[in-house]
């Protein structure tokens, strides 16, 4: 390690339960924390669960105090819709490049009322509940989401495909929080350490036939 200055900030990538707890522990120890999450809200897999093994506690009851603590901790900056795209340096002194997709909704102005989503004419399968339900092209990831704000699904929004095609959400929003021209931004963060907590993706059940995938009926 060189004699470069040691930076008292940490980048945590992934805002699931492990990333949130890492962020809280670091922030409580006095470090500045940048919590980078690729989805529009933190929470990860646990936000999608009902009761959890082995205590049968309600997942959201366990997690929501942490959502609140992370959301209001002065040492934690939550950066949603964002991914780490570059990292250089050495332990104690890194420069991280983070690409943040435009949310098209101002976090400062959005009051989370949902008037935009009520008017949005686009319905898509909701990945958050495994495609069992539908959501709109402007949506909040889940009811208790942190940040408590809507985001535009840029791949599905009619107005982003054709500016004259829609715009119903703009008229419905009482806070004038929606801006379809919001640009993506690249952030350069100076941090002393990086914690990677990206969780997992569901695997292809065909790869492990011994668990009964394709044999037992799912529903
Ligand atoms: C159906 C199901 C039931 C379960 N039941 C239980 C149970 O009863 N009891 C129990 O203890 N555990 C249970 N688990 C396991 C538990 O949910 C996980 O162990 C836990 O949620 C993992 O937390 P995590 O923070 O590591 O990852 P995750 O919750 O997956 O969070 C990772 C986060 O990182 C984000 N991310 C990923 N890649 C990037 C990137 N490149 N840049 C930025 N962000 C990124 C993701 O969007 C996500 O928000 C269950 C899991 C499943 C799927």
PDB file of C-alpha atoms and ligand atoms in Angstrom:
ATOM      1  CA  UNK A   1       0.000   0.000   0.000  1.00  0.00           C
ATOM      2  CA  UNK A   2       1.317   3.485  -0.837  1.00  0.00           C
ATOM      3  CA  UNK A   3       1.278   6.502   1.474  1.00  0.00           C
ATOM      4  CA  UNK A   4      -1.793   7.923  -0.310  1.00  0.00           C
ATOM      5  CA  UNK A   5      -4.484   9.307   1.966  1.00  0.00           C
ATOM      6  CA  UNK A   6      -6.945   6.772   3.415  1.00  0.00           C
ATOM      7  CA  UNK A   7     -10.512   7.669   2.476  1.00  0.00           C
ATOM      8  CA  UNK A   8     -13.152   7.300   5.190  1.00  0.00           C
ATOM      9  CA  UNK A   9     -15.917   6.308   2.821  1.00  0.00           C
ATOM     10  CA  UNK A  10     -17.155   2.893   1.675  1.00  0.00           C
ATOM     11  CA  UNK A  11     -19.059   1.835  -1.409  1.00  0.00           C
ATOM     12  CA  UNK A  12     -21.617  -0.914  -0.766  1.00  0.00           C
ATOM     13  CA  UNK A  13     -22.942  -2.500  -3.961  1.00  0.00           C
ATOM     14  CA  UNK A  14     -26.342  -4.178  -3.546  1.00  0.00           C
ATOM     15  CA  UNK A  15     -29.113  -2.917  -1.299  1.00  0.00           C
ATOM     16  CA  UNK A  16     -30.524  -6.230  -0.057  1.00  0.00           C
ATOM     17  CA  UNK A  17     -30.585  -7.143   3.614  1.00  0.00           C
ATOM     18  CA  UNK A  18     -26.830  -7.828   3.634  1.00  0.00           C
ATOM     19  CA  UNK A  19     -25.960  -4.544   1.914  1.00  0.00           C
ATOM     20  CA  UNK A  20     -28.270  -2.613   4.223  1.00  0.00           C
ATOM     21  CA  UNK A  21     -26.768  -4.174   7.353  1.00  0.00           C
ATOM     22  CA  UNK A  22     -23.229  -3.533   6.042  1.00  0.00           C
ATOM     23  CA  UNK A  23     -24.161   0.080   5.351  1.00  0.00           C
ATOM     24  CA  UNK A  24     -25.651   0.535   8.823  1.00  0.00           C
ATOM     25  CA  UNK A  25     -22.673  -1.064  10.608  1.00  0.00           C
ATOM     26  CA  UNK A  26     -20.199   1.059   8.635  1.00  0.00           C
ATOM     27  CA  UNK A  27     -22.222   4.248   9.039  1.00  0.00           C
ATOM     28  CA  UNK A  28     -22.535   3.665  12.791  1.00  0.00           C
ATOM     29  CA  UNK A  29     -18.729   3.255  12.910  1.00  0.00           C
ATOM     30  CA  UNK A  30     -18.370   6.716  11.414  1.00  0.00           C
ATOM     31  CA  UNK A  31     -17.783   5.904   7.754  1.00  0.00           C
ATOM     32  CA  UNK A  32     -19.543   7.684   4.925  1.00  0.00           C
ATOM     33  CA  UNK A  33     -21.425   5.027   2.927  1.00  0.00           C
ATOM     34  CA  UNK A  34     -22.609   5.047  -0.666  1.00  0.00           C
ATOM     35  CA  UNK A  35     -25.204   2.289  -1.031  1.00  0.00           C
ATOM     36  CA  UNK A  36     -25.587   1.508  -4.717  1.00  0.00           C
ATOM     37  CA  UNK A  37     -28.640  -0.491  -5.827  1.00  0.00           C
ATOM     38  CA  UNK A  38     -29.547  -1.306  -9.419  1.00  0.00           C
ATOM     39  CA  UNK A  39     -33.301  -1.412  -8.769  1.00  0.00           C
ATOM     40  CA  UNK A  40     -35.374   1.725  -7.997  1.00  0.00           C
ATOM     41  CA  UNK A  41     -35.478   0.812  -4.280  1.00  0.00           C
ATOM     42  CA  UNK A  42     -33.408  -1.049  -1.731  1.00  0.00           C
ATOM     43  CA  UNK A  43     -34.696  -4.202   0.005  1.00  0.00           C
ATOM     44  CA  UNK A  44     -33.613  -7.000  -2.312  1.00  0.00           C
ATOM     45  CA  UNK A  45     -35.076 -10.484  -2.022  1.00  0.00           C
ATOM     46  CA  UNK A  46     -36.307 -10.188   1.546  1.00  0.00           C
ATOM     47  CA  UNK A  47     -38.763  -7.471   0.528  1.00  0.00           C
ATOM     48  CA  UNK A  48     -40.437 -10.113  -1.639  1.00  0.00           C
ATOM     49  CA  UNK A  49     -40.931 -12.678   1.116  1.00  0.00           C
ATOM     50  CA  UNK A  50     -43.892 -13.237   3.430  1.00  0.00           C
ATOM     51  CA  UNK A  51     -42.879 -15.281   6.483  1.00  0.00           C
ATOM     52  CA  UNK A  52     -39.270 -16.349   6.980  1.00  0.00           C
ATOM     53  CA  UNK A  53     -37.709 -19.558   8.274  1.00  0.00           C
ATOM     54  CA  UNK A  54     -36.895 -20.495  11.019  1.00  0.00           C
ATOM     55  CA  UNK A  55     -38.869 -18.061  13.229  1.00  0.00           C
ATOM     56  CA  UNK A  56     -41.868 -17.580  10.923  1.00  0.00           C
ATOM     57  CA  UNK A  57     -41.514 -13.828  11.414  1.00  0.00           C
ATOM     58  CA  UNK A  58     -43.032 -11.488   8.876  1.00  0.00           C
ATOM     59  CA  UNK A  59     -40.142 -10.546   6.548  1.00  0.00           C
ATOM     60  CA  UNK A  60     -41.234  -6.951   6.180  1.00  0.00           C
ATOM     61  CA  UNK A  61     -41.568  -6.549   9.973  1.00  0.00           C
ATOM     62  CA  UNK A  62     -37.926  -7.604  10.339  1.00  0.00           C
ATOM     63  CA  UNK A  63     -36.734  -5.510   7.455  1.00  0.00           C
ATOM     64  CA  UNK A  64     -38.714  -2.272   7.510  1.00  0.00           C
ATOM     65  CA  UNK A  65     -36.947  -0.812  10.601  1.00  0.00           C
ATOM     66  CA  UNK A  66     -33.693  -1.287   8.677  1.00  0.00           C
ATOM     67  CA  UNK A  67     -35.165   0.383   5.590  1.00  0.00           C
ATOM     68  CA  UNK A  68     -36.069   3.368   7.760  1.00  0.00           C
ATOM     69  CA  UNK A  69     -32.681   3.441   9.516  1.00  0.00           C
ATOM     70  CA  UNK A  70     -30.789   3.276   6.204  1.00  0.00           C
ATOM     71  CA  UNK A  71     -33.084   5.859   4.619  1.00  0.00           C
ATOM     72  CA  UNK A  72     -32.548   8.448   7.322  1.00  0.00           C
ATOM     73  CA  UNK A  73     -28.931   7.785   8.381  1.00  0.00           C
ATOM     74  CA  UNK A  74     -26.896  10.937   7.810  1.00  0.00           C
ATOM     75  CA  UNK A  75     -23.818   8.879   6.870  1.00  0.00           C
ATOM     76  CA  UNK A  76     -25.598   6.836   4.185  1.00  0.00           C
ATOM     77  CA  UNK A  77     -26.336   7.994   0.667  1.00  0.00           C
ATOM     78  CA  UNK A  78     -28.647   5.647  -1.238  1.00  0.00           C
ATOM     79  CA  UNK A  79     -28.011   5.630  -4.981  1.00  0.00           C
ATOM     80  CA  UNK A  80     -30.732   3.681  -6.794  1.00  0.00           C
ATOM     81  CA  UNK A  81     -31.021   2.609 -10.422  1.00  0.00           C
ATOM     82  CA  UNK A  82     -27.251   2.453 -10.430  1.00  0.00           C
ATOM     83  CA  UNK A  83     -24.393   0.056 -11.107  1.00  0.00           C
ATOM     84  CA  UNK A  84     -20.662   0.083 -10.551  1.00  0.00           C
ATOM     85  CA  UNK A  85     -18.995   0.381 -13.965  1.00  0.00           C
ATOM     86  CA  UNK A  86     -15.386   1.064 -13.059  1.00  0.00           C
ATOM     87  CA  UNK A  87     -13.010   0.826 -10.141  1.00  0.00           C
ATOM     88  CA  UNK A  88      -9.380   1.811  -9.904  1.00  0.00           C
ATOM     89  CA  UNK A  89      -6.951   2.381  -7.095  1.00  0.00           C
ATOM     90  CA  UNK A  90      -5.975   0.316  -4.098  1.00  0.00           C
ATOM     91  CA  UNK A  91      -7.324  -0.544  -0.636  1.00  0.00           C
ATOM     92  CA  UNK A  92      -7.780   2.709   1.248  1.00  0.00           C
ATOM     93  CA  UNK A  93      -8.010   4.795  -1.884  1.00  0.00           C
ATOM     94  CA  UNK A  94     -10.308   3.802  -4.761  1.00  0.00           C
ATOM     95  CA  UNK A  95     -12.008   5.810  -7.446  1.00  0.00           C
ATOM     96  CA  UNK A  96     -15.342   4.213  -8.313  1.00  0.00           C
ATOM     97  CA  UNK A  97     -17.404   5.040 -11.351  1.00  0.00           C
ATOM     98  CA  UNK A  98     -21.150   4.507 -10.939  1.00  0.00           C
ATOM     99  CA  UNK A  99     -23.681   4.799 -13.744  1.00  0.00           C
ATOM    100  CA  UNK A 100     -27.085   5.949 -12.504  1.00  0.00           C
ATOM    101  CA  UNK A 101     -30.000   5.489 -14.890  1.00  0.00           C
ATOM    102  CA  UNK A 102     -32.423   8.388 -15.082  1.00  0.00           C
ATOM    103  CA  UNK A 103     -35.378   7.694 -12.811  1.00  0.00           C
ATOM    104  CA  UNK A 104     -37.451  10.340 -14.637  1.00  0.00           C
ATOM    105  CA  UNK A 105     -39.023  11.140 -11.261  1.00  0.00           C
ATOM    106  CA  UNK A 106     -37.502  13.620  -8.813  1.00  0.00           C
ATOM    107  CA  UNK A 107     -36.758  11.999  -5.447  1.00  0.00           C
ATOM    108  CA  UNK A 108     -37.027  15.410  -3.814  1.00  0.00           C
ATOM    109  CA  UNK A 109     -40.471  16.151  -5.250  1.00  0.00           C
ATOM    110  CA  UNK A 110     -42.225  12.746  -5.458  1.00  0.00           C
ATOM    111  CA  UNK A 111     -44.659  12.240  -2.566  1.00  0.00           C
ATOM    112  CA  UNK A 112     -45.321   8.581  -3.417  1.00  0.00           C
ATOM    113  CA  UNK A 113     -49.056   9.160  -3.847  1.00  0.00           C
ATOM    114  CA  UNK A 114     -49.434   6.875  -6.883  1.00  0.00           C
ATOM    115  CA  UNK A 115     -51.620   9.250  -8.929  1.00  0.00           C
ATOM    116  CA  UNK A 116     -49.195   8.789 -11.864  1.00  0.00           C
ATOM    117  CA  UNK A 117     -49.514   4.998 -11.846  1.00  0.00           C
ATOM    118  CA  UNK A 118     -53.312   5.189 -11.685  1.00  0.00           C
ATOM    119  CA  UNK A 119     -53.348   7.154 -14.946  1.00  0.00           C
ATOM    120  CA  UNK A 120     -50.567   5.216 -16.732  1.00  0.00           C
ATOM    121  CA  UNK A 121     -52.179   3.110 -19.487  1.00  0.00           C
ATOM    122  CA  UNK A 122     -49.334   0.563 -19.731  1.00  0.00           C
ATOM    123  CA  UNK A 123     -49.578  -2.706 -17.806  1.00  0.00           C
ATOM    124  CA  UNK A 124     -46.609  -5.073 -17.608  1.00  0.00           C
ATOM    125  CA  UNK A 125     -45.859  -8.272 -15.710  1.00  0.00           C
ATOM    126  CA  UNK A 126     -44.495  -7.370 -12.288  1.00  0.00           C
ATOM    127  CA  UNK A 127     -41.089  -9.040 -11.806  1.00  0.00           C
ATOM    128  CA  UNK A 128     -41.212  -8.169  -8.112  1.00  0.00           C
ATOM    129  CA  UNK A 129     -43.937 -10.759  -7.500  1.00  0.00           C
ATOM    130  CA  UNK A 130     -42.523 -13.226 -10.012  1.00  0.00           C
ATOM    131  CA  UNK A 131     -44.867 -12.087 -12.782  1.00  0.00           C
ATOM    132  CA  UNK A 132     -47.991 -13.141 -10.865  1.00  0.00           C
ATOM    133  CA  UNK A 133     -49.370  -9.607 -10.934  1.00  0.00           C
ATOM    134  CA  UNK A 134     -49.160  -6.496 -13.099  1.00  0.00           C
ATOM    135  CA  UNK A 135     -47.648  -3.076 -12.572  1.00  0.00           C
ATOM    136  CA  UNK A 136     -47.630   0.115 -14.604  1.00  0.00           C
ATOM    137  CA  UNK A 137     -44.808   1.662 -16.660  1.00  0.00           C
ATOM    138  CA  UNK A 138     -44.440   4.208 -13.853  1.00  0.00           C
ATOM    139  CA  UNK A 139     -44.230   2.285 -10.624  1.00  0.00           C
ATOM    140  CA  UNK A 140     -42.991   1.910  -7.087  1.00  0.00           C
ATOM    141  CA  UNK A 141     -41.063  -1.331  -6.548  1.00  0.00           C
ATOM    142  CA  UNK A 142     -43.203  -2.301  -3.531  1.00  0.00           C
ATOM    143  CA  UNK A 143     -45.505  -0.590  -1.058  1.00  0.00           C
ATOM    144  CA  UNK A 144     -42.894   0.153   1.639  1.00  0.00           C
ATOM    145  CA  UNK A 145     -40.104   0.997  -0.841  1.00  0.00           C
ATOM    146  CA  UNK A 146     -37.138   3.127   0.201  1.00  0.00           C
ATOM    147  CA  UNK A 147     -36.844   5.644  -1.339  1.00  0.00           C
ATOM    148  CA  UNK A 148     -40.615   6.031  -1.233  1.00  0.00           C
ATOM    149  CA  UNK A 149     -40.824   7.273  -4.800  1.00  0.00           C
ATOM    150  CA  UNK A 150     -42.010   6.176  -8.229  1.00  0.00           C
ATOM    151  CA  UNK A 151     -39.748   5.465 -11.196  1.00  0.00           C
ATOM    152  CA  UNK A 152     -40.357   5.265 -14.936  1.00  0.00           C
ATOM    153  CA  UNK A 153     -39.685   1.925 -16.643  1.00  0.00           C
ATOM    154  CA  UNK A 154     -37.924   3.416 -19.632  1.00  0.00           C
ATOM    155  CA  UNK A 155     -38.333   0.301 -21.781  1.00  0.00           C
ATOM    156  CA  UNK A 156     -42.126   0.360 -21.406  1.00  0.00           C
ATOM    157  CA  UNK A 157     -43.053   4.056 -21.169  1.00  0.00           C
ATOM    158  CA  UNK A 158     -45.086   5.223 -24.184  1.00  0.00           C
ATOM    159  CA  UNK A 159     -43.919   8.830 -23.914  1.00  0.00           C
ATOM    160  CA  UNK A 160     -40.272   7.829 -24.073  1.00  0.00           C
ATOM    161  CA  UNK A 161     -40.971   5.871 -27.265  1.00  0.00           C
ATOM    162  CA  UNK A 162     -42.969   8.731 -28.795  1.00  0.00           C
ATOM    163  CA  UNK A 163     -43.187  12.087 -26.956  1.00  0.00           C
ATOM    164  CA  UNK A 164     -46.676  12.740 -28.350  1.00  0.00           C
ATOM    165  CA  UNK A 165     -48.069   9.311 -27.509  1.00  0.00           C
ATOM    166  CA  UNK A 166     -48.822   9.823 -23.841  1.00  0.00           C
ATOM    167  CA  UNK A 167     -47.938  12.064 -20.881  1.00  0.00           C
ATOM    168  CA  UNK A 168     -50.909  11.157 -18.674  1.00  0.00           C
ATOM    169  CA  UNK A 169     -48.642  10.758 -15.634  1.00  0.00           C
ATOM    170  CA  UNK A 170     -47.360  14.328 -16.062  1.00  0.00           C
ATOM    171  CA  UNK A 171     -50.889  15.684 -15.844  1.00  0.00           C
ATOM    172  CA  UNK A 172     -51.784  13.462 -12.881  1.00  0.00           C
ATOM    173  CA  UNK A 173     -48.742  14.256 -10.702  1.00  0.00           C
ATOM    174  CA  UNK A 174     -49.680  16.891  -8.079  1.00  0.00           C
ATOM    175  CA  UNK A 175     -46.007  17.461  -7.207  1.00  0.00           C
ATOM    176  CA  UNK A 176     -44.695  18.063 -10.745  1.00  0.00           C
ATOM    177  CA  UNK A 177     -42.096  15.403  -9.978  1.00  0.00           C
ATOM    178  CA  UNK A 178     -41.943  13.676 -13.367  1.00  0.00           C
ATOM    179  CA  UNK A 179     -39.388  14.656 -15.999  1.00  0.00           C
ATOM    180  CA  UNK A 180     -38.996  12.313 -18.979  1.00  0.00           C
ATOM    181  CA  UNK A 181     -35.942  14.241 -20.185  1.00  0.00           C
ATOM    182  CA  UNK A 182     -33.891  13.462 -17.080  1.00  0.00           C
ATOM    183  CA  UNK A 183     -30.435  12.243 -18.210  1.00  0.00           C
ATOM    184  CA  UNK A 184     -28.438   9.230 -17.003  1.00  0.00           C
ATOM    185  CA  UNK A 185     -25.511  10.352 -14.870  1.00  0.00           C
ATOM    186  CA  UNK A 186     -22.061   9.012 -14.135  1.00  0.00           C
ATOM    187  CA  UNK A 187     -20.874   9.529 -10.585  1.00  0.00           C
ATOM    188  CA  UNK A 188     -17.234   9.421  -9.536  1.00  0.00           C
ATOM    189  CA  UNK A 189     -16.893   8.400  -5.916  1.00  0.00           C
ATOM    190  CA  UNK A 190     -13.755   8.313  -3.794  1.00  0.00           C
ATOM    191  CA  UNK A 191     -13.876   5.413  -1.339  1.00  0.00           C
ATOM    192  CA  UNK A 192     -11.449   3.489   0.818  1.00  0.00           C
ATOM    193  CA  UNK A 193     -13.194   0.125   0.451  1.00  0.00           C
ATOM    194  CA  UNK A 194     -15.876  -1.648  -1.530  1.00  0.00           C
ATOM    195  CA  UNK A 195     -18.367  -4.211  -0.203  1.00  0.00           C
ATOM    196  CA  UNK A 196     -20.027  -6.369  -2.849  1.00  0.00           C
ATOM    197  CA  UNK A 197     -23.415  -7.747  -1.766  1.00  0.00           C
ATOM    198  CA  UNK A 198     -25.250  -8.454  -5.027  1.00  0.00           C
ATOM    199  CA  UNK A 199     -27.226 -11.429  -3.709  1.00  0.00           C
ATOM    200  CA  UNK A 200     -28.235 -14.080  -6.183  1.00  0.00           C
ATOM    201  CA  UNK A 201     -30.334 -14.806  -9.248  1.00  0.00           C
ATOM    202  CA  UNK A 202     -32.765 -17.735  -9.506  1.00  0.00           C
ATOM    203  CA  UNK A 203     -31.128 -20.682 -11.260  1.00  0.00           C
ATOM    204  CA  UNK A 204     -32.426 -22.807 -14.106  1.00  0.00           C
ATOM    205  CA  UNK A 205     -34.216 -25.711 -12.398  1.00  0.00           C
ATOM    206  CA  UNK A 206     -33.311 -28.063 -15.259  1.00  0.00           C
ATOM    207  CA  UNK A 207     -29.712 -28.007 -14.031  1.00  0.00           C
ATOM    208  CA  UNK A 208     -30.580 -29.831 -10.770  1.00  0.00           C
ATOM    209  CA  UNK A 209     -33.276 -32.350 -11.648  1.00  0.00           C
ATOM    210  CA  UNK A 210     -32.813 -34.172  -8.338  1.00  0.00           C
ATOM    211  CA  UNK A 211     -34.898 -31.469  -6.601  1.00  0.00           C
ATOM    212  CA  UNK A 212     -37.941 -32.405  -8.654  1.00  0.00           C
ATOM    213  CA  UNK A 213     -38.070 -29.494 -11.123  1.00  0.00           C
ATOM    214  CA  UNK A 214     -40.339 -30.500 -14.002  1.00  0.00           C
ATOM    215  CA  UNK A 215     -41.713 -33.485 -12.046  1.00  0.00           C
ATOM    216  CA  UNK A 216     -43.885 -31.841  -9.410  1.00  0.00           C
ATOM    217  CA  UNK A 217     -46.613 -29.369 -10.255  1.00  0.00           C
ATOM    218  CA  UNK A 218     -45.805 -25.799  -9.086  1.00  0.00           C
ATOM    219  CA  UNK A 219     -49.303 -24.428  -8.570  1.00  0.00           C
TER     220      UNK A 219
HETATM  221  C1  LIG B   1     -38.235 -17.880  -2.182  1.00  0.00           C
HETATM  222  C2  LIG B   1     -37.201 -17.571  -1.124  1.00  0.00           C
HETATM  223  C3  LIG B   1     -37.501 -17.837   0.200  1.00  0.00           C
HETATM  224  C4  LIG B   1     -36.566 -17.589   1.196  1.00  0.00           C
HETATM  225  N1  LIG B   1     -36.888 -17.811   2.497  1.00  0.00           N
HETATM  226  C5  LIG B   1     -35.997 -17.551   3.473  1.00  0.00           C
HETATM  227  C6  LIG B   1     -36.313 -17.812   4.845  1.00  0.00           C
HETATM  228  O1  LIG B   1     -37.427 -18.251   5.152  1.00  0.00           O
HETATM  229  N2  LIG B   1     -35.375 -17.550   5.793  1.00  0.00           N
HETATM  230  C7  LIG B   1     -34.144 -17.065   5.457  1.00  0.00           C
HETATM  231  O2  LIG B   1     -33.321 -16.841   6.351  1.00  0.00           O
HETATM  232  N3  LIG B   1     -33.804 -16.805   4.155  1.00  0.00           N
HETATM  233  C8  LIG B   1     -34.691 -17.054   3.177  1.00  0.00           C
HETATM  234  N4  LIG B   1     -34.369 -16.826   1.858  1.00  0.00           N
HETATM  235  C9  LIG B   1     -33.021 -16.336   1.554  1.00  0.00           C
HETATM  236  C10 LIG B   1     -32.887 -14.833   1.812  1.00  0.00           C
HETATM  237  O3  LIG B   1     -33.951 -14.157   1.171  1.00  0.00           O
HETATM  238  C11 LIG B   1     -31.563 -14.377   1.247  1.00  0.00           C
HETATM  239  O4  LIG B   1     -30.518 -15.101   1.862  1.00  0.00           O
HETATM  240  C12 LIG B   1     -31.308 -12.909   1.495  1.00  0.00           C
HETATM  241  O5  LIG B   1     -32.428 -12.116   1.129  1.00  0.00           O
HETATM  242  C13 LIG B   1     -30.105 -12.503   0.692  1.00  0.00           C
HETATM  243  O6  LIG B   1     -29.856 -11.165   0.944  1.00  0.00           O
HETATM  244  P1  LIG B   1     -28.735 -10.414   0.127  1.00  0.00           P
HETATM  245  O7  LIG B   1     -28.729  -9.004   0.617  1.00  0.00           O
HETATM  246  O8  LIG B   1     -27.458 -11.167   0.205  1.00  0.00           O
HETATM  247  O9  LIG B   1     -29.182 -10.487  -1.406  1.00  0.00           O
HETATM  248  P2  LIG B   1     -30.470  -9.905  -2.112  1.00  0.00           P
HETATM  249  O10 LIG B   1     -31.606  -9.775  -1.190  1.00  0.00           O
HETATM  250  O11 LIG B   1     -30.625 -10.692  -3.371  1.00  0.00           O
HETATM  251  O12 LIG B   1     -30.028  -8.415  -2.478  1.00  0.00           O
HETATM  252  C14 LIG B   1     -29.068  -8.153  -3.440  1.00  0.00           C
HETATM  253  C15 LIG B   1     -29.350  -6.760  -3.984  1.00  0.00           C
HETATM  254  O13 LIG B   1     -28.281  -6.386  -4.832  1.00  0.00           O
HETATM  255  C16 LIG B   1     -28.800  -5.763  -6.003  1.00  0.00           C
HETATM  256  N5  LIG B   1     -27.801  -5.954  -7.038  1.00  0.00           N
HETATM  257  C17 LIG B   1     -27.449  -7.107  -7.651  1.00  0.00           C
HETATM  258  N6  LIG B   1     -26.471  -6.871  -8.531  1.00  0.00           N
HETATM  259  C18 LIG B   1     -26.189  -5.540  -8.468  1.00  0.00           C
HETATM  260  C19 LIG B   1     -25.272  -4.669  -9.152  1.00  0.00           C
HETATM  261  N7  LIG B   1     -24.431  -5.139 -10.093  1.00  0.00           N
HETATM  262  N8  LIG B   1     -25.263  -3.344  -8.863  1.00  0.00           N
HETATM  263  C20 LIG B   1     -26.143  -2.856  -7.909  1.00  0.00           C
HETATM  264  N9  LIG B   1     -27.035  -3.637  -7.234  1.00  0.00           N
HETATM  265  C21 LIG B   1     -27.056  -4.941  -7.514  1.00  0.00           C
HETATM  266  C22 LIG B   1     -30.103  -6.514  -6.255  1.00  0.00           C
HETATM  267  O14 LIG B   1     -30.989  -5.752  -7.046  1.00  0.00           O
HETATM  268  C23 LIG B   1     -30.626  -6.706  -4.828  1.00  0.00           C
HETATM  269  O15 LIG B   1     -31.416  -5.624  -4.398  1.00  0.00           O
HETATM  270  C24 LIG B   1     -35.286 -17.068   0.843  1.00  0.00           C
HETATM  271  C25 LIG B   1     -34.994 -16.794  -0.491  1.00  0.00           C
HETATM  272  C26 LIG B   1     -35.947 -17.048  -1.473  1.00  0.00           C
HETATM  273  C27 LIG B   1     -35.612 -16.743  -2.917  1.00  0.00           C
END
